[in-house]
Short mmCIF file of C-alpha atoms in Angstrom, two decimals:
data_model
loop_
_atom_site.label_atom_id
_atom_site.label_comp_id
_atom_site.label_asym_id
_atom_site.label_seq_id
_atom_site.Cartn_x
_atom_site.Cartn_y
_atom_site.Cartn_z
CA MET A 1 0.00 0.00 0.00
CA ARG A 2 1.39 3.37 -0.98
CA GLY A 3 1.27 6.32 1.37
CA ARG A 4 2.04 7.09 4.96
CA HIS A 5 1.21 4.08 7.08
CA MET A 6 0.67 3.42 10.74
CA PRO A 7 3.00 0.66 11.96
CA ALA A 8 1.50 -2.75 12.72
CA PRO A 9 -0.60 -3.73 14.57
CA PHE A 10 -2.65 -0.54 14.02
CA SER A 11 -5.68 -0.94 11.77
CA TYR A 12 -7.98 1.41 9.93
CA LEU A 13 -10.61 1.19 12.68
CA LEU A 14 -8.06 2.14 15.30
CA ILE A 15 -7.00 5.14 13.24
CA ARG A 16 -10.63 6.19 13.05
CA LYS A 17 -11.09 5.83 16.81
CA MET A 18 -7.89 7.70 17.56
CA THR A 19 -8.76 10.65 15.36
CA MET A 20 -12.32 10.89 16.60
CA ARG A 21 -11.10 10.75 20.17
CA LYS A 22 -8.58 13.52 19.53
CA TYR A 23 -10.94 15.70 17.55
CA HIS A 24 -12.01 18.18 20.22
CA ASP A 25 -8.62 18.83 21.74
CA SER A 26 -6.23 18.61 18.82
CA MET A 27 -7.89 18.69 15.43
CA THR A 28 -9.09 22.29 15.37
CA GLY A 29 -5.64 23.67 14.64
CA GLN A 30 -5.02 20.92 12.12
CA LEU A 31 -8.23 21.73 10.26
CA LEU A 32 -7.40 25.43 10.29
CA LYS A 33 -4.12 24.59 8.57
CA VAL A 34 -6.04 22.57 5.97
CA GLN A 35 -8.35 25.52 5.44
CA GLY A 36 -5.28 27.70 4.95
CA LEU A 37 -4.22 25.54 2.00
CA TYR A 38 -7.01 27.13 -0.01
CA MET A 39 -4.70 30.17 -0.23
CA ALA A 40 -1.92 30.05 -2.81
CA LYS A 41 0.72 31.49 -0.47
CA ASN A 42 0.11 28.72 2.08
CA ARG A 43 0.24 26.02 -0.58
CA ALA A 44 3.61 27.40 -1.62
CA THR A 45 4.85 27.68 1.98
CA TYR A 46 3.95 24.12 2.95
CA SER A 47 4.28 22.51 -0.50
CA GLN A 48 0.87 20.94 0.01
CA GLU A 49 -2.48 20.99 -1.78
CA VAL A 50 -6.04 19.77 -1.24
CA ALA A 51 -8.11 17.31 -3.26
CA GLU A 52 -11.86 17.61 -2.69
CA GLY A 53 -14.69 15.19 -3.33
CA PRO A 54 -14.92 11.42 -3.86
CA GLN A 55 -13.66 11.45 -7.47
CA ALA A 56 -10.56 13.58 -6.86
CA VAL A 57 -9.63 11.75 -3.65
CA ARG A 58 -10.14 8.35 -5.29
CA GLU A 59 -7.79 9.31 -8.13
CA ALA A 60 -5.27 10.82 -5.71
CA LEU A 61 -5.14 7.58 -3.73
CA SER A 62 -4.90 5.47 -6.89
CA TRP A 63 -2.31 7.52 -8.81
CA ALA A 64 -0.50 9.67 -6.23
CA GLY A 65 -0.84 7.64 -3.05
CA GLU A 66 2.74 8.30 -2.00
CA ARG A 67 1.93 12.01 -1.80
CA VAL A 68 -1.20 11.69 0.37
CA ARG A 69 -0.64 12.92 3.93
CA ASP A 70 -4.07 13.05 5.58
CA ILE A 71 -7.65 12.23 4.68
CA TYR A 72 -10.69 13.88 6.26
CA VAL A 73 -13.96 12.05 5.73
CA THR A 74 -17.48 11.92 7.13
CA GLU A 75 -19.26 8.78 8.31
CA ASP A 76 -21.85 9.33 5.59
CA VAL A 77 -19.25 9.10 2.82
CA LEU A 78 -17.77 5.95 4.33
CA GLN A 79 -21.24 4.39 4.23
CA ARG A 80 -22.07 5.57 0.70
CA TYR A 81 -18.66 4.72 -0.76
CA PRO A 82 -17.54 1.53 1.01
CA GLU A 83 -14.45 1.29 -1.22
CA PHE A 84 -12.92 4.18 0.71
CA GLU A 85 -12.65 2.06 3.84
CA GLU A 86 -10.17 -0.18 2.05
CA MET A 87 -8.54 2.55 -0.04
CA THR A 88 -7.74 4.69 3.00
CA ASP A 89 -6.43 1.79 5.07
CA GLY A 90 -2.93 2.68 6.20
CA TYR A 91 -3.29 6.43 5.69
CA TRP A 92 -3.83 9.01 8.42
CA THR A 93 -7.62 9.05 8.13
CA HIS A 94 -9.70 11.40 10.28
CA VAL A 95 -13.45 10.94 10.60
CA VAL A 96 -15.03 14.34 11.18
CA PRO A 97 -18.60 15.61 11.48
CA GLU A 98 -20.15 16.84 8.24
CA ASN A 99 -20.73 20.35 9.58
CA VAL A 100 -17.08 20.65 10.61
CA LEU A 101 -15.79 19.54 7.22
CA GLY A 102 -18.25 21.96 5.63
CA GLN A 103 -16.57 24.81 7.49
CA VAL A 104 -13.25 23.86 5.92
CA SER A 105 -14.74 23.65 2.42
CA GLY A 106 -18.25 23.87 1.07
CA ASP A 107 -17.24 21.74 -1.92
CA ALA A 108 -15.66 18.74 -0.20
CA GLN A 109 -18.72 16.49 -0.63
CA GLY A 110 -17.80 14.74 2.58
CA ILE A 111 -14.16 13.92 1.86
CA LEU A 112 -10.90 15.72 1.19
CA ALA A 113 -7.25 14.77 1.17
CA VAL A 114 -4.10 16.77 1.85
CA LEU A 115 -1.23 15.91 -0.46
CA ASN A 116 2.36 16.95 -0.81
CA THR A 117 2.84 18.97 -3.98
CA ALA A 118 4.16 16.89 -6.87
CA PRO A 119 7.88 17.32 -7.54
CA LYS A 120 8.52 19.48 -10.57
CA PRO A 121 9.81 17.48 -13.53
CA ASP A 122 12.51 18.86 -15.77
CA ILE A 123 10.79 20.53 -18.72
CA ASP A 124 13.29 19.09 -21.19
CA SER A 125 12.40 15.58 -20.05
CA LEU A 126 8.71 16.33 -20.67
CA PHE A 127 9.34 17.14 -24.32
CA ASP A 128 11.62 14.11 -24.61
CA ASN A 129 8.85 11.74 -23.56
CA THR A 130 5.78 12.91 -25.45
CA ASP A 131 4.67 14.35 -28.76
CA LEU A 132 1.68 16.41 -27.62
CA VAL A 133 1.79 19.24 -25.06
CA LEU A 134 -0.58 22.09 -24.25
CA LEU A 135 0.46 25.51 -22.93
CA GLY A 136 -2.06 27.90 -21.39
CA VAL A 137 -1.02 31.56 -21.34
CA GLU A 138 -2.71 33.80 -18.75
CA MET A 139 -5.50 31.24 -18.38
CA GLN A 140 -7.15 32.55 -15.23
CA ASP A 141 -10.44 30.71 -14.67
CA PRO A 142 -9.95 27.63 -12.45
CA GLY A 143 -12.88 25.81 -14.03
CA ASN A 144 -11.40 26.28 -17.49
CA ALA A 145 -7.93 25.26 -16.34
CA GLY A 146 -9.25 22.09 -14.72
CA THR A 147 -11.30 21.20 -17.79
CA VAL A 148 -8.25 21.76 -20.01
CA ILE A 149 -6.23 19.38 -17.82
CA ARG A 150 -8.98 16.76 -17.99
CA THR A 151 -9.27 17.13 -21.77
CA ALA A 152 -5.51 16.93 -22.28
CA ASP A 153 -5.43 13.78 -20.17
CA ALA A 154 -8.22 12.22 -22.24
CA ALA A 155 -6.46 13.16 -25.48
CA GLY A 156 -3.24 11.50 -24.38
CA ALA A 157 -1.19 14.68 -24.05
CA GLY A 158 2.10 14.25 -22.23
CA ALA A 159 1.88 17.42 -20.15
CA VAL A 160 -0.08 20.59 -19.47
CA LEU A 161 1.88 23.78 -18.89
CA PHE A 162 0.69 27.16 -17.61
CA GLY A 163 2.47 30.42 -18.25
CA THR A 164 2.97 33.24 -15.78
CA GLY A 165 -0.26 35.04 -14.99
CA SER A 166 -2.30 31.84 -15.14
CA VAL A 167 -4.34 30.36 -12.31
CA ASP A 168 -2.50 28.20 -9.76
CA HIS A 169 -3.05 24.66 -11.00
CA GLY A 170 -2.72 23.40 -7.42
CA SER A 171 -5.85 25.19 -6.27
CA ALA A 172 -8.68 22.99 -5.03
CA LYS A 173 -11.03 24.41 -7.68
CA VAL A 174 -8.70 23.44 -10.52
CA ILE A 175 -8.13 19.98 -9.06
CA ARG A 176 -11.87 19.46 -8.61
CA SER A 177 -12.64 20.61 -12.17
CA ALA A 178 -9.98 18.24 -13.51
CA ALA A 179 -11.93 15.30 -11.99
CA GLY A 180 -8.78 13.41 -11.01
CA SER A 181 -6.77 14.06 -14.17
CA THR A 182 -4.38 16.24 -12.16
CA TYR A 183 -2.78 13.00 -10.98
CA HIS A 184 -2.48 11.37 -14.40
CA LEU A 185 0.01 13.63 -16.20
CA PRO A 186 2.70 16.20 -15.41
CA ILE A 187 1.52 19.77 -14.89
CA LEU A 188 3.82 22.76 -14.53
CA GLY A 189 2.89 26.34 -13.78
CA ASN A 190 4.33 29.85 -13.61
CA LEU A 191 6.47 29.27 -16.70
CA ASP A 192 7.83 31.86 -19.11
CA PRO A 193 5.94 31.10 -22.36
CA ARG A 194 8.91 32.29 -24.42
CA SER A 195 11.16 29.76 -22.71
CA VAL A 196 8.60 26.98 -23.21
CA ILE A 197 8.36 27.78 -26.92
CA ALA A 198 12.14 27.75 -27.27
CA THR A 199 12.37 24.41 -25.46
CA ALA A 200 9.63 22.90 -27.63
CA LYS A 201 11.38 23.97 -30.81
CA LYS A 202 14.69 22.62 -29.53
CA HIS A 203 13.03 19.22 -29.19
CA GLY A 204 11.60 19.31 -32.70
CA PHE A 205 8.04 20.33 -31.85
CA GLN A 206 5.98 22.55 -34.09
CA VAL A 207 4.39 25.40 -32.15
CA LEU A 208 0.76 26.16 -32.99
CA ALA A 209 -0.95 29.16 -31.43
CA THR A 210 -4.71 29.66 -31.59
CA ASP A 211 -5.94 32.98 -32.92
CA GLY A 212 -9.22 34.19 -34.39
CA ASP A 213 -7.30 35.58 -37.36
CA GLY A 214 -4.91 32.66 -37.74
CA ASP A 215 -2.64 31.98 -40.70
CA VAL A 216 -4.48 28.72 -41.36
CA THR A 217 -7.84 27.23 -40.46
CA LEU A 218 -7.97 24.09 -38.35
CA GLY A 219 -9.06 21.20 -40.53
CA SER A 220 -7.27 22.43 -43.62
CA ASN A 221 -4.31 20.57 -45.07
CA GLU A 222 -1.96 23.47 -44.38
CA VAL A 223 -0.74 22.15 -41.05
CA ASP A 224 0.48 18.63 -40.25
CA LEU A 225 -0.96 17.51 -36.91
CA THR A 226 0.78 14.13 -36.99
CA VAL A 227 4.13 15.62 -35.93
CA PRO A 228 5.11 16.55 -32.34
CA THR A 229 3.02 19.59 -31.44
CA LEU A 230 2.84 22.25 -28.75
CA TRP A 231 -0.61 23.86 -28.76
CA ILE A 232 -0.84 27.31 -27.17
CA LEU A 233 -4.10 28.84 -25.96
CA GLY A 234 -4.54 32.22 -24.35
CA ASN A 235 -6.56 34.24 -21.90
CA GLU A 236 -10.32 33.69 -21.75
CA ALA A 237 -11.10 37.26 -22.85
CA ARG A 238 -8.02 38.50 -24.71
CA GLY A 239 -6.67 35.34 -26.30
CA LEU A 240 -2.99 35.39 -27.22
CA GLN A 241 -1.10 38.62 -27.76
CA GLY A 242 1.59 39.75 -30.19
CA GLU A 243 4.86 38.30 -28.93
CA ILE A 244 3.53 34.79 -28.37
CA LEU A 245 1.79 34.78 -31.74
CA ASP A 246 5.00 35.99 -33.38
CA ARG A 247 7.03 33.17 -31.82
CA ALA A 248 4.64 30.43 -32.99
CA ASP A 249 5.43 28.54 -36.16
CA VAL A 250 1.82 28.86 -37.30
CA THR A 251 -1.26 30.61 -35.92
CA VAL A 252 -4.43 28.55 -36.24
CA SER A 253 -8.06 29.65 -36.24
CA ILE A 254 -10.95 27.35 -35.38
CA PRO A 255 -13.77 27.59 -37.93
CA ILE A 256 -17.04 28.92 -36.47
CA PRO A 257 -19.72 28.59 -39.15
CA GLY A 258 -22.46 29.52 -36.70
CA LYS A 259 -23.32 32.86 -35.09
CA ALA A 260 -21.22 32.52 -31.93
CA GLU A 261 -18.42 35.07 -31.71
CA SER A 262 -15.91 32.67 -30.18
CA LEU A 263 -15.43 29.45 -28.24
CA ASN A 264 -14.75 29.01 -24.55
CA VAL A 265 -11.02 28.40 -24.09
CA ALA A 266 -11.57 24.92 -22.65
CA THR A 267 -13.75 24.03 -25.63
CA ALA A 268 -11.11 25.41 -27.99
CA ALA A 269 -8.50 23.27 -26.25
CA ALA A 270 -10.66 20.19 -26.77
CA VAL A 271 -11.12 20.96 -30.47
CA CYS A 272 -7.39 21.47 -31.03
CA LEU A 273 -6.20 18.48 -29.03
CA TYR A 274 -8.69 16.13 -30.64
CA ALA A 275 -7.78 17.43 -34.08
CA SER A 276 -4.29 16.13 -33.29
CA VAL A 277 -5.69 12.84 -31.99
CA LEU A 278 -7.83 12.27 -35.09
CA ALA A 279 -5.01 13.22 -37.46
CA ARG A 280 -2.77 10.62 -35.85
CA GLN A 281 -5.44 7.94 -36.03
CA ALA A 282 -6.21 8.55 -39.71
#
């Protein structure tokens, strides 16, 4: 079993009894620290993050179990999701009242986990080990960022990168929106987009930037999506600006035959990534 274990002969039930017994005199400060992890500065200070809800916690235990430090769960969730009793065996698991967990987060759905932040991989190694990467530049909405991560995971991308000015990908809202995909592929944030582009080109990637007035239209034969590709998408309102567009090999527009002015950035990411997937399957 991966994770932080109690030594034998302690069992899951004993962990539950111990934490419930200690709740009134020792857990308040611990829960306040957990609540503090919803602030970016505290996540950076402690190198920890929070996964909320059954889906995110299940994926964290399955794919990043060695990073899980503590689990906070209600009796109701243990009854509704019996698999958690076995999955959390050997981890520091604290059974807390629903109203108390609700004060820590209104979105926990009865369970949350505290994890150590994933170690940052070397960006060169990322480009060495994949042929499809997405870079978000000044992507600021956590729901969009999480959906982009989930979509990239589904499309088989090797990494998701976020440039400076983007949302913190370690925020609970991003992790929740990613529905567990945060733990399936490398994610790096606070990167200089210019440096990412240079690294991608060094590793033989073509750099495609989305733009409403792109050089080519997605779906045309003017761009080869079967080769290693870095897709770049921009801010929800402003898109990508001059310097990034200038550094791309090609700017690509998504055809919109209907009356909508534009696509949501997460939807645009899905269209672009799956264009690459379909091209490679043809």
